[in-house]
Tab-separated table of N, CA, C and O in Angstrom:
chain	number	residue	atom	x	y	z
A	1	UNK	N	0.835	-1.167	0.000
A	1	UNK	CA	0.000	0.000	0.000
A	1	UNK	C	0.885	1.236	0.000
A	1	UNK	O	1.938	1.239	0.618
A	2	UNK	N	0.449	2.294	-0.674
A	2	UNK	CA	1.184	3.555	-0.701
A	2	UNK	C	0.256	4.702	-0.323
A	2	UNK	O	-0.960	4.561	-0.341
A	3	UNK	N	0.846	5.814	0.001
A	3	UNK	CA	0.081	7.018	0.344
A	3	UNK	C	-0.263	7.807	-0.909
A	3	UNK	O	0.398	7.666	-1.943
A	4	UNK	N	-1.278	8.632	-0.831
A	4	UNK	CA	-1.696	9.529	-1.903
A	4	UNK	C	-1.826	10.927	-1.328
A	4	UNK	O	-2.111	11.100	-0.144
A	5	UNK	N	-1.671	11.940	-2.155
A	5	UNK	CA	-1.870	13.317	-1.712
A	5	UNK	C	-3.367	13.576	-1.627
A	5	UNK	O	-4.094	13.418	-2.602
A	6	UNK	N	-3.818	13.966	-0.451
A	6	UNK	CA	-5.235	14.228	-0.222
A	6	UNK	C	-5.535	15.720	-0.238
A	6	UNK	O	-6.604	16.138	-0.664
A	7	UNK	N	-4.569	16.510	0.229
A	7	UNK	CA	-4.850	17.920	0.453
A	7	UNK	C	-3.558	18.711	0.391
A	7	UNK	O	-2.501	18.227	0.775
A	8	UNK	N	-3.663	19.941	-0.083
A	8	UNK	CA	-2.567	20.907	-0.017
A	8	UNK	C	-2.932	21.872	1.090
A	8	UNK	O	-4.009	22.482	1.066
A	9	UNK	N	-2.081	21.988	2.106
A	9	UNK	CA	-2.325	22.890	3.224
A	9	UNK	C	-1.379	24.064	3.104
A	9	UNK	O	-0.175	23.891	2.905
A	10	UNK	N	-1.936	25.270	3.214
A	10	UNK	CA	-1.156	26.495	3.070
A	10	UNK	C	-1.408	27.376	4.281
A	10	UNK	O	-2.561	27.668	4.612
A	11	UNK	N	-0.346	27.789	4.963
A	11	UNK	CA	-0.472	28.730	6.073
A	11	UNK	C	-0.739	30.120	5.507
A	11	UNK	O	-0.021	30.566	4.598
A	12	UNK	N	-1.761	30.791	6.039
A	12	UNK	CA	-2.138	32.119	5.547
A	12	UNK	C	-2.473	33.042	6.714
A	12	UNK	O	-2.873	32.589	7.775
A	13	UNK	N	-2.311	34.336	6.482
A	13	UNK	CA	-2.666	35.325	7.511
A	13	UNK	C	-4.096	35.809	7.330
A	13	UNK	O	-4.816	35.970	8.300
A	14	UNK	N	-4.512	36.083	6.100
A	14	UNK	CA	-5.859	36.585	5.823
A	14	UNK	C	-6.625	35.479	5.102
A	14	UNK	O	-6.628	35.399	3.877
A	15	UNK	N	-7.273	34.620	5.880
A	15	UNK	CA	-7.873	33.418	5.299
A	15	UNK	C	-9.018	33.733	4.342
A	15	UNK	O	-9.193	33.038	3.339
A	16	UNK	N	-9.787	34.751	4.591
A	16	UNK	CA	-10.895	35.085	3.673
A	16	UNK	C	-10.358	35.596	2.336
A	16	UNK	O	-10.857	35.206	1.282
A	17	UNK	N	-9.376	36.461	2.373
A	17	UNK	CA	-8.776	36.971	1.134
A	17	UNK	C	-8.154	35.840	0.334
A	17	UNK	O	-8.316	35.742	-0.878
A	18	UNK	N	-7.445	34.968	1.024
A	18	UNK	CA	-6.763	33.869	0.343
A	18	UNK	C	-7.769	32.840	-0.171
A	18	UNK	O	-7.573	32.256	-1.232
A	19	UNK	N	-8.864	32.621	0.559
A	19	UNK	CA	-9.912	31.711	0.073
A	19	UNK	C	-10.530	32.272	-1.204
A	19	UNK	O	-10.779	31.526	-2.165
A	20	UNK	N	-10.753	33.580	-1.230
A	20	UNK	CA	-11.311	34.200	-2.434
A	20	UNK	C	-10.355	34.029	-3.616
A	20	UNK	O	-10.777	33.669	-4.725
A	21	UNK	N	-9.055	34.250	-3.394
A	21	UNK	CA	-8.076	34.114	-4.473
A	21	UNK	C	-7.997	32.681	-4.980
A	21	UNK	O	-8.159	32.411	-6.167
A	22	UNK	N	-7.724	31.728	-4.072
A	22	UNK	CA	-7.492	30.349	-4.499
A	22	UNK	C	-8.762	29.684	-5.033
A	22	UNK	O	-8.696	28.880	-5.959
A	23	UNK	N	-9.920	30.020	-4.494
A	23	UNK	CA	-11.142	29.426	-5.046
A	23	UNK	C	-11.391	29.935	-6.456
A	23	UNK	O	-11.795	29.165	-7.336
A	24	UNK	N	-11.134	31.219	-6.712
A	24	UNK	CA	-11.291	31.759	-8.064
A	24	UNK	C	-10.222	31.205	-8.998
A	24	UNK	O	-10.498	30.878	-10.154
A	25	UNK	N	-8.998	31.068	-8.505
A	25	UNK	CA	-7.903	30.551	-9.336
A	25	UNK	C	-8.161	29.113	-9.774
A	25	UNK	O	-7.932	28.749	-10.925
A	26	UNK	N	-8.659	28.284	-8.842
A	26	UNK	CA	-8.807	26.852	-9.099
A	26	UNK	C	-10.229	26.424	-9.454
A	26	UNK	O	-10.443	25.274	-9.854
A	27	UNK	N	-11.193	27.312	-9.259
A	27	UNK	CA	-12.595	26.928	-9.482
A	27	UNK	C	-13.119	26.031	-8.375
A	27	UNK	O	-14.062	25.282	-8.570
A	28	UNK	N	-12.503	26.096	-7.198
A	28	UNK	CA	-12.902	25.274	-6.064
A	28	UNK	C	-14.014	25.962	-5.275
A	28	UNK	O	-14.165	27.181	-5.315
A	29	UNK	N	-14.762	25.175	-4.525
A	29	UNK	CA	-15.815	25.692	-3.659
A	29	UNK	C	-15.253	25.867	-2.252
A	29	UNK	O	-14.492	25.029	-1.768
A	30	UNK	N	-15.642	26.960	-1.602
A	30	UNK	CA	-15.128	27.283	-0.268
A	30	UNK	C	-16.120	26.854	0.798
A	30	UNK	O	-17.309	27.108	0.697
A	31	UNK	N	-15.588	26.214	1.825
A	31	UNK	CA	-16.366	25.884	3.014
A	31	UNK	C	-15.627	26.476	4.201
A	31	UNK	O	-14.461	26.153	4.431
A	32	UNK	N	-16.278	27.360	4.926
A	32	UNK	CA	-15.682	27.941	6.133
A	32	UNK	C	-16.132	27.084	7.307
A	32	UNK	O	-17.303	27.061	7.654
A	33	UNK	N	-15.173	26.354	7.894
A	33	UNK	CA	-15.529	25.395	8.946
A	33	UNK	C	-15.126	25.837	10.347
A	33	UNK	O	-15.182	25.064	11.275
A	34	UNK	N	-14.690	27.069	10.498
A	34	UNK	CA	-14.309	27.545	11.823
A	34	UNK	C	-12.827	27.455	12.115
A	34	UNK	O	-12.315	28.190	12.934
A	35	UNK	N	-12.118	26.540	11.475
A	35	UNK	CA	-10.684	26.397	11.701
A	35	UNK	C	-9.861	26.971	10.564
A	35	UNK	O	-8.647	26.961	10.609
A	36	UNK	N	-10.499	27.447	9.547
A	36	UNK	CA	-9.833	27.949	8.358
A	36	UNK	C	-10.590	27.429	7.164
A	36	UNK	O	-11.194	26.352	7.219
A	37	UNK	N	-10.596	28.180	6.076
A	37	UNK	CA	-11.354	27.753	4.902
A	37	UNK	C	-10.823	26.453	4.305
A	37	UNK	O	-9.617	26.240	4.229
A	38	UNK	N	-11.750	25.622	3.886
A	38	UNK	CA	-11.423	24.390	3.171
A	38	UNK	C	-11.974	24.568	1.763
A	38	UNK	O	-13.123	24.952	1.589
A	39	UNK	N	-11.156	24.309	0.765
A	39	UNK	CA	-11.565	24.444	-0.629
A	39	UNK	C	-11.695	23.056	-1.230
A	39	UNK	O	-10.768	22.241	-1.133
A	40	UNK	N	-12.855	22.817	-1.840
A	40	UNK	CA	-13.155	21.501	-2.397
A	40	UNK	C	-13.169	21.557	-3.915
A	40	UNK	O	-13.700	22.494	-4.497
A	41	UNK	N	-12.596	20.540	-4.573
A	41	UNK	CA	-12.596	20.513	-6.039
A	41	UNK	C	-14.021	20.535	-6.594
A	41	UNK	O	-14.946	20.018	-5.961
A	42	UNK	N	-14.186	21.130	-7.763
A	42	UNK	CA	-15.521	21.137	-8.376
A	42	UNK	C	-15.921	19.734	-8.814
A	42	UNK	O	-15.076	18.836	-8.927
A	43	UNK	N	-17.201	19.546	-9.074
A	43	UNK	CA	-17.730	18.227	-9.439
A	43	UNK	C	-17.069	17.656	-10.682
A	43	UNK	O	-16.932	16.438	-10.805
A	44	UNK	N	-16.614	18.517	-11.597
A	44	UNK	CA	-16.017	18.016	-12.841
A	44	UNK	C	-14.501	17.806	-12.742
A	44	UNK	O	-13.851	17.477	-13.730
A	45	UNK	N	-13.927	17.962	-11.545
A	45	UNK	CA	-12.487	17.738	-11.360
A	45	UNK	C	-12.173	16.248	-11.489
A	45	UNK	O	-13.017	15.401	-11.180
A	46	UNK	N	-10.961	15.923	-11.934
A	46	UNK	CA	-10.586	14.506	-12.016
A	46	UNK	C	-10.684	13.827	-10.650
A	46	UNK	O	-10.457	14.459	-9.614
A	47	UNK	N	-11.032	12.577	-10.654
A	47	UNK	CA	-11.103	11.800	-9.418
A	47	UNK	C	-9.773	11.888	-8.681
A	47	UNK	O	-8.710	11.831	-9.295
A	48	UNK	N	-9.837	12.056	-7.387
A	48	UNK	CA	-8.624	12.117	-6.584
A	48	UNK	C	-7.979	13.490	-6.520
A	48	UNK	O	-6.898	13.634	-5.954
A	49	UNK	N	-8.622	14.516	-7.095
A	49	UNK	CA	-8.058	15.870	-7.016
A	49	UNK	C	-7.954	16.282	-5.545
A	49	UNK	O	-8.898	16.088	-4.778
A	50	UNK	N	-6.817	16.852	-5.149
A	50	UNK	CA	-6.672	17.213	-3.743
A	50	UNK	C	-7.521	18.422	-3.367
A	50	UNK	O	-7.811	19.285	-4.197
A	51	UNK	N	-7.908	18.470	-2.122
A	51	UNK	CA	-8.559	19.651	-1.578
A	51	UNK	C	-7.467	20.622	-1.129
A	51	UNK	O	-6.278	20.302	-1.161
A	52	UNK	N	-7.881	21.806	-0.700
A	52	UNK	CA	-6.952	22.817	-0.192
A	52	UNK	C	-7.470	23.277	1.157
A	52	UNK	O	-8.653	23.593	1.298
A	53	UNK	N	-6.589	23.308	2.149
A	53	UNK	CA	-6.961	23.859	3.441
A	53	UNK	C	-6.079	25.055	3.707
A	53	UNK	O	-4.845	24.968	3.605
A	54	UNK	N	-6.697	26.192	4.013
A	54	UNK	CA	-5.978	27.420	4.318
A	54	UNK	C	-5.902	27.549	5.831
A	54	UNK	O	-6.862	27.927	6.492
A	55	UNK	N	-4.749	27.203	6.359
A	55	UNK	CA	-4.529	27.133	7.796
A	55	UNK	C	-4.130	28.506	8.325
A	55	UNK	O	-3.136	29.070	7.863
A	56	UNK	N	-4.885	29.065	9.264
A	56	UNK	CA	-4.530	30.378	9.804
A	56	UNK	C	-3.149	30.357	10.457
A	56	UNK	O	-2.791	29.424	11.168
A	57	UNK	N	-2.375	31.413	10.180
A	57	UNK	CA	-1.035	31.548	10.746
A	57	UNK	C	-0.866	32.977	11.248
A	57	UNK	O	-1.375	33.923	10.643
A	58	UNK	N	-0.147	33.136	12.329
A	58	UNK	CA	0.033	34.451	12.937
A	58	UNK	C	1.174	35.240	12.310
A	58	UNK	O	1.240	36.455	12.460
A	59	UNK	N	2.064	34.575	11.621
A	59	UNK	CA	3.239	35.258	11.086
A	59	UNK	C	3.231	35.263	9.561
A	59	UNK	O	2.621	34.405	8.927
A	60	UNK	N	3.945	36.213	8.998
A	60	UNK	CA	4.088	36.305	7.548
A	60	UNK	C	5.017	35.200	7.040
A	60	UNK	O	5.817	34.637	7.797
A	61	UNK	N	4.921	34.913	5.766
A	61	UNK	CA	5.787	33.926	5.128
A	61	UNK	C	7.241	34.409	5.232
A	61	UNK	O	7.551	35.535	4.858
A	62	UNK	N	8.154	33.567	5.745
A	62	UNK	CA	9.519	34.026	5.996
A	62	UNK	C	10.441	34.091	4.772
A	62	UNK	O	11.401	34.834	4.777
A	63	UNK	N	10.181	33.321	3.744
A	63	UNK	CA	11.074	33.288	2.583
A	63	UNK	C	10.444	32.478	1.467
A	63	UNK	O	9.240	32.205	1.476
A	64	UNK	N	11.271	32.057	0.510
A	64	UNK	CA	10.784	31.278	-0.627
A	64	UNK	C	10.181	29.960	-0.129
A	64	UNK	O	10.729	29.305	0.746
A	65	UNK	N	9.045	29.598	-0.708
A	65	UNK	CA	8.422	28.311	-0.369
A	65	UNK	C	9.372	27.169	-0.705
A	65	UNK	O	10.046	27.205	-1.729
A	66	UNK	N	9.378	26.141	0.117
A	66	UNK	CA	10.161	24.947	-0.184
A	66	UNK	C	9.368	23.970	-1.024
A	66	UNK	O	9.939	23.050	-1.606
A	67	UNK	N	8.067	24.126	-1.075
A	67	UNK	CA	7.243	23.362	-2.000
A	67	UNK	C	6.096	24.267	-2.433
A	67	UNK	O	5.758	25.220	-1.736
A	68	UNK	N	5.544	23.984	-3.591
A	68	UNK	CA	4.498	24.843	-4.136
A	68	UNK	C	3.676	24.060	-5.146
A	68	UNK	O	4.154	23.057	-5.683
A	69	UNK	N	2.474	24.518	-5.440
A	69	UNK	CA	1.685	23.832	-6.473
A	69	UNK	C	2.098	24.277	-7.874
A	69	UNK	O	2.521	25.417	-8.082
A	70	UNK	N	1.997	23.369	-8.800
A	70	UNK	CA	2.156	23.659	-10.226
A	70	UNK	C	0.779	23.530	-10.859
A	70	UNK	O	0.149	22.475	-10.762
A	71	UNK	N	0.307	24.598	-11.482
A	71	UNK	CA	-0.990	24.603	-12.140
A	71	UNK	C	-0.800	24.401	-13.638
A	71	UNK	O	0.263	24.701	-14.180
A	72	UNK	N	-1.817	23.907	-14.299
A	72	UNK	CA	-1.795	23.803	-15.752
A	72	UNK	C	-3.153	24.227	-16.284
A	72	UNK	O	-4.144	24.237	-15.561
A	73	UNK	N	-3.166	24.607	-17.546
A	73	UNK	CA	-4.408	25.010	-18.202
A	73	UNK	C	-4.895	23.810	-18.999
A	73	UNK	O	-4.205	23.347	-19.908
A	74	UNK	N	-6.062	23.270	-18.663
A	74	UNK	CA	-6.543	22.081	-19.370
A	74	UNK	C	-6.929	22.368	-20.811
A	74	UNK	O	-7.174	23.513	-21.193
A	75	UNK	N	-6.960	21.311	-21.595
A	75	UNK	CA	-7.459	21.347	-22.972
A	75	UNK	C	-6.738	22.340	-23.866
A	75	UNK	O	-7.358	22.996	-24.700
A	76	UNK	N	-5.431	22.488	-23.695
A	76	UNK	CA	-4.653	23.351	-24.578
A	76	UNK	C	-5.037	24.813	-24.491
A	76	UNK	O	-4.920	25.553	-25.464
A	77	UNK	N	-5.498	25.268	-23.322
A	77	UNK	CA	-5.907	26.663	-23.147
A	77	UNK	C	-4.753	27.631	-23.316
A	77	UNK	O	-3.594	27.247	-23.454
A	78	UNK	N	-5.053	28.884	-23.296
A	78	UNK	CA	-4.099	29.969	-23.511
A	78	UNK	C	-3.364	30.273	-22.201
A	78	UNK	O	-3.933	30.849	-21.277
A	79	UNK	N	-2.093	29.902	-22.136
A	79	UNK	CA	-1.286	30.076	-20.920
A	79	UNK	C	-1.158	31.552	-20.566
A	79	UNK	O	-1.321	31.945	-19.413
A	80	UNK	N	-0.862	32.385	-21.571
A	80	UNK	CA	-0.694	33.815	-21.300
A	80	UNK	C	-1.977	34.419	-20.741
A	80	UNK	O	-1.938	35.236	-19.812
A	81	UNK	N	-3.109	34.036	-21.293
A	81	UNK	CA	-4.393	34.547	-20.806
A	81	UNK	C	-4.647	34.091	-19.375
A	81	UNK	O	-5.166	34.849	-18.551
A	82	UNK	N	-4.269	32.852	-19.057
A	82	UNK	CA	-4.462	32.348	-17.696
A	82	UNK	C	-3.565	33.090	-16.720
A	82	UNK	O	-3.991	33.447	-15.615
A	83	UNK	N	-2.319	33.347	-17.096
A	83	UNK	CA	-1.418	34.113	-16.228
A	83	UNK	C	-2.009	35.493	-15.970
A	83	UNK	O	-2.041	35.962	-14.824
A	84	UNK	N	-2.502	36.138	-17.000
A	84	UNK	CA	-3.107	37.465	-16.832
A	84	UNK	C	-4.370	37.401	-15.970
A	84	UNK	O	-4.626	38.296	-15.166
A	85	UNK	N	-5.167	36.334	-16.112
A	85	UNK	CA	-6.355	36.167	-15.274
A	85	UNK	C	-5.953	36.052	-13.811
A	85	UNK	O	-6.548	36.693	-12.928
A	86	UNK	N	-4.922	35.244	-13.526
A	86	UNK	CA	-4.455	35.063	-12.152
A	86	UNK	C	-3.905	36.371	-11.586
A	86	UNK	O	-4.137	36.695	-10.423
A	87	UNK	N	-3.201	37.130	-12.402
A	87	UNK	CA	-2.708	38.437	-11.963
A	87	UNK	C	-3.890	39.354	-11.655
A	87	UNK	O	-3.891	40.074	-10.661
A	88	UNK	N	-4.923	39.295	-12.476
A	88	UNK	CA	-6.120	40.083	-12.223
A	88	UNK	C	-6.813	39.709	-10.919
A	88	UNK	O	-7.496	40.534	-10.306
A	89	UNK	N	-6.648	38.458	-10.482
A	89	UNK	CA	-7.233	37.997	-9.219
A	89	UNK	C	-6.408	38.417	-8.003
A	89	UNK	O	-6.863	38.285	-6.871
A	90	UNK	N	-5.172	38.879	-8.237
A	90	UNK	CA	-4.330	39.309	-7.127
A	90	UNK	C	-2.947	38.695	-7.091
A	90	UNK	O	-2.151	39.019	-6.211
A	91	UNK	N	-2.636	37.795	-8.021
A	91	UNK	CA	-1.285	37.224	-8.084
A	91	UNK	C	-0.323	38.266	-8.655
A	91	UNK	O	-0.741	39.285	-9.214
A	92	UNK	N	0.957	38.002	-8.532
A	92	UNK	CA	1.985	38.843	-9.157
A	92	UNK	C	3.088	37.937	-9.672
A	92	UNK	O	3.241	36.800	-9.217
A	93	UNK	N	3.824	38.437	-10.633
A	93	UNK	CA	4.977	37.677	-11.130
A	93	UNK	C	6.026	37.626	-10.026
A	93	UNK	O	6.191	38.582	-9.274
A	94	UNK	N	6.728	36.506	-9.937
A	94	UNK	CA	7.741	36.329	-8.899
A	94	UNK	C	9.049	35.881	-9.533
A	94	UNK	O	9.048	35.092	-10.473
A	95	UNK	N	10.137	36.391	-9.006
A	95	UNK	CA	11.464	36.012	-9.477
A	95	UNK	C	12.097	35.104	-8.428
A	95	UNK	O	12.365	35.526	-7.305
A	96	UNK	N	12.301	33.842	-8.805
A	96	UNK	CA	12.962	32.890	-7.913
A	96	UNK	C	14.253	32.383	-8.554
A	96	UNK	O	14.726	31.303	-8.250
A	97	UNK	N	14.775	33.196	-9.479
A	97	UNK	CA	16.020	32.838	-10.140
A	97	UNK	C	15.846	32.201	-11.504
A	97	UNK	O	16.762	31.554	-12.009
A	98	UNK	N	14.692	32.398	-12.130
A	98	UNK	CA	14.465	31.833	-13.452
A	98	UNK	C	15.482	32.418	-14.458
A	98	UNK	O	15.938	33.541	-14.300
A	99	UNK	N	15.748	31.632	-15.513
A	99	UNK	CA	16.646	32.057	-16.590
A	99	UNK	C	15.871	32.650	-17.759
A	99	UNK	O	16.423	33.347	-18.580
A	100	UNK	N	14.591	32.291	-17.869
A	100	UNK	CA	13.780	32.801	-18.961
A	100	UNK	C	13.394	31.757	-19.981
A	100	UNK	O	12.566	32.019	-20.844
A	101	UNK	N	13.985	30.574	-19.910
A	101	UNK	CA	13.661	29.526	-20.880
A	101	UNK	C	12.940	28.335	-20.229
A	101	UNK	O	12.839	27.270	-20.818
A	102	UNK	N	12.408	28.550	-19.029
A	102	UNK	CA	11.702	27.493	-18.320
A	102	UNK	C	10.373	27.191	-19.005
A	102	UNK	O	9.840	28.012	-19.733
A	103	UNK	N	9.829	26.057	-18.681
A	103	UNK	CA	8.536	25.653	-19.212
A	103	UNK	C	7.402	26.042	-18.281
A	103	UNK	O	6.388	25.349	-18.215
A	104	UNK	N	7.551	27.140	-17.568
A	104	UNK	CA	6.552	27.580	-16.614
A	104	UNK	C	6.720	29.068	-16.338
A	104	UNK	O	7.752	29.660	-16.641
A	105	UNK	N	5.676	29.645	-15.755
A	105	UNK	CA	5.688	31.032	-15.293
A	105	UNK	C	5.537	30.987	-13.786
A	105	UNK	O	4.659	30.286	-13.263
A	106	UNK	N	6.396	31.712	-13.070
A	106	UNK	CA	6.322	31.746	-11.611
A	106	UNK	C	5.499	32.960	-11.184
A	106	UNK	O	5.769	34.086	-11.602
A	107	UNK	N	4.503	32.690	-10.360
A	107	UNK	CA	3.669	33.737	-9.784
A	107	UNK	C	3.677	33.590	-8.270
A	107	UNK	O	4.108	32.559	-7.742
A	108	UNK	N	3.171	34.605	-7.587
A	108	UNK	CA	2.978	34.539	-6.141
A	108	UNK	C	1.547	34.978	-5.852
A	108	UNK	O	1.030	35.896	-6.499
A	109	UNK	N	0.909	34.328	-4.898
A	109	UNK	CA	-0.455	34.687	-4.515
A	109	UNK	C	-0.429	35.993	-3.712
A	109	UNK	O	0.657	36.562	-3.486
A	110	UNK	N	-1.566	36.504	-3.277
A	110	UNK	CA	-1.580	37.785	-2.572
A	110	UNK	C	-0.740	37.861	-1.300
A	110	UNK	O	-0.389	38.956	-0.868
A	111	UNK	N	-0.395	36.729	-0.707
A	111	UNK	CA	0.464	36.740	0.477
A	111	UNK	C	1.904	36.350	0.154
A	111	UNK	O	2.717	36.149	1.051
A	112	UNK	N	2.231	36.226	-1.129
A	112	UNK	CA	3.608	35.958	-1.533
A	112	UNK	C	3.980	34.501	-1.680
A	112	UNK	O	5.149	34.182	-1.884
A	113	UNK	N	3.021	33.580	-1.583
A	113	UNK	CA	3.312	32.154	-1.757
A	113	UNK	C	3.484	31.853	-3.241
A	113	UNK	O	2.568	32.068	-4.033
A	114	UNK	N	4.648	31.350	-3.606
A	114	UNK	CA	4.942	31.073	-5.008
A	114	UNK	C	4.165	29.868	-5.527
A	114	UNK	O	3.904	28.925	-4.790
A	115	UNK	N	3.839	29.927	-6.806
A	115	UNK	CA	3.270	28.795	-7.534
A	115	UNK	C	3.615	28.974	-8.999
A	115	UNK	O	4.033	30.059	-9.421
A	116	UNK	N	3.515	27.908	-9.760
A	116	UNK	CA	3.874	27.965	-11.175
A	116	UNK	C	2.664	27.640	-12.042
A	116	UNK	O	1.801	26.863	-11.650
A	117	UNK	N	2.655	28.234	-13.228
A	117	UNK	CA	1.706	27.866	-14.269
A	117	UNK	C	2.546	27.213	-15.360
A	117	UNK	O	3.415	27.859	-15.962
A	118	UNK	N	2.328	25.917	-15.550
A	118	UNK	CA	3.108	25.151	-16.516
A	118	UNK	C	2.685	25.481	-17.941
A	118	UNK	O	1.507	25.667	-18.207
A	119	UNK	N	3.666	25.525	-18.841
A	119	UNK	CA	3.336	25.731	-20.256
A	119	UNK	C	2.551	24.552	-20.809
A	119	UNK	O	1.735	24.709	-21.706
A	120	UNK	N	2.824	23.379	-20.284
A	120	UNK	CA	2.029	22.203	-20.632
A	120	UNK	C	2.172	21.209	-19.487
A	120	UNK	O	3.178	21.172	-18.787
A	121	UNK	N	1.143	20.423	-19.314
A	121	UNK	CA	1.178	19.414	-18.266
A	121	UNK	C	2.154	18.333	-18.683
A	121	UNK	O	2.163	17.883	-19.826
A	122	UNK	N	2.987	17.939	-17.763
A	122	UNK	CA	3.946	16.868	-18.066
A	122	UNK	C	3.202	15.586	-18.363
A	122	UNK	O	2.337	15.182	-17.597
A	123	UNK	N	3.528	14.966	-19.490
A	123	UNK	CA	2.841	13.707	-19.812
A	123	UNK	C	3.283	12.608	-18.845
A	123	UNK	O	4.415	12.595	-18.381
A	124	UNK	N	2.366	11.726	-18.576
A	124	UNK	CA	2.681	10.577	-17.730
A	124	UNK	C	3.561	9.632	-18.523
A	124	UNK	O	3.263	9.320	-19.674
A	125	UNK	N	4.650	9.183	-17.939
A	125	UNK	CA	5.539	8.255	-18.659
A	125	UNK	C	4.793	6.971	-19.056
A	125	UNK	O	3.936	6.515	-18.315
A	126	UNK	N	5.156	6.429	-20.191
A	126	UNK	CA	4.515	5.192	-20.656
A	126	UNK	C	4.989	3.990	-19.890
A	126	UNK	O	5.975	3.946	-19.277
């Protein structure tokens, strides 16, 4: 037996603001359960899609994330348009030492948590 990823947990200071951002970014539904917002995948998400829990934290993010989500645009969508949509929601471009020829765009959410938008989803090895 092996483990599977069930949820992405992110420490946040302003849980309502971050729930609004991440739910709009991912199309997830927000449930406020008293301990921090829980975001649930939409009904049309692939089976096994992880949920997101926004865990309240008293301190600001100290530095570059050691792990982060990689997003992709399904069905060959327009990557540039998606990056601009995310920026319109409150994300910003982030510099983590990219060279400029990567297969992704690095952004940061409204609290500075980095994430990437992949130019294409990595194919599953045969």
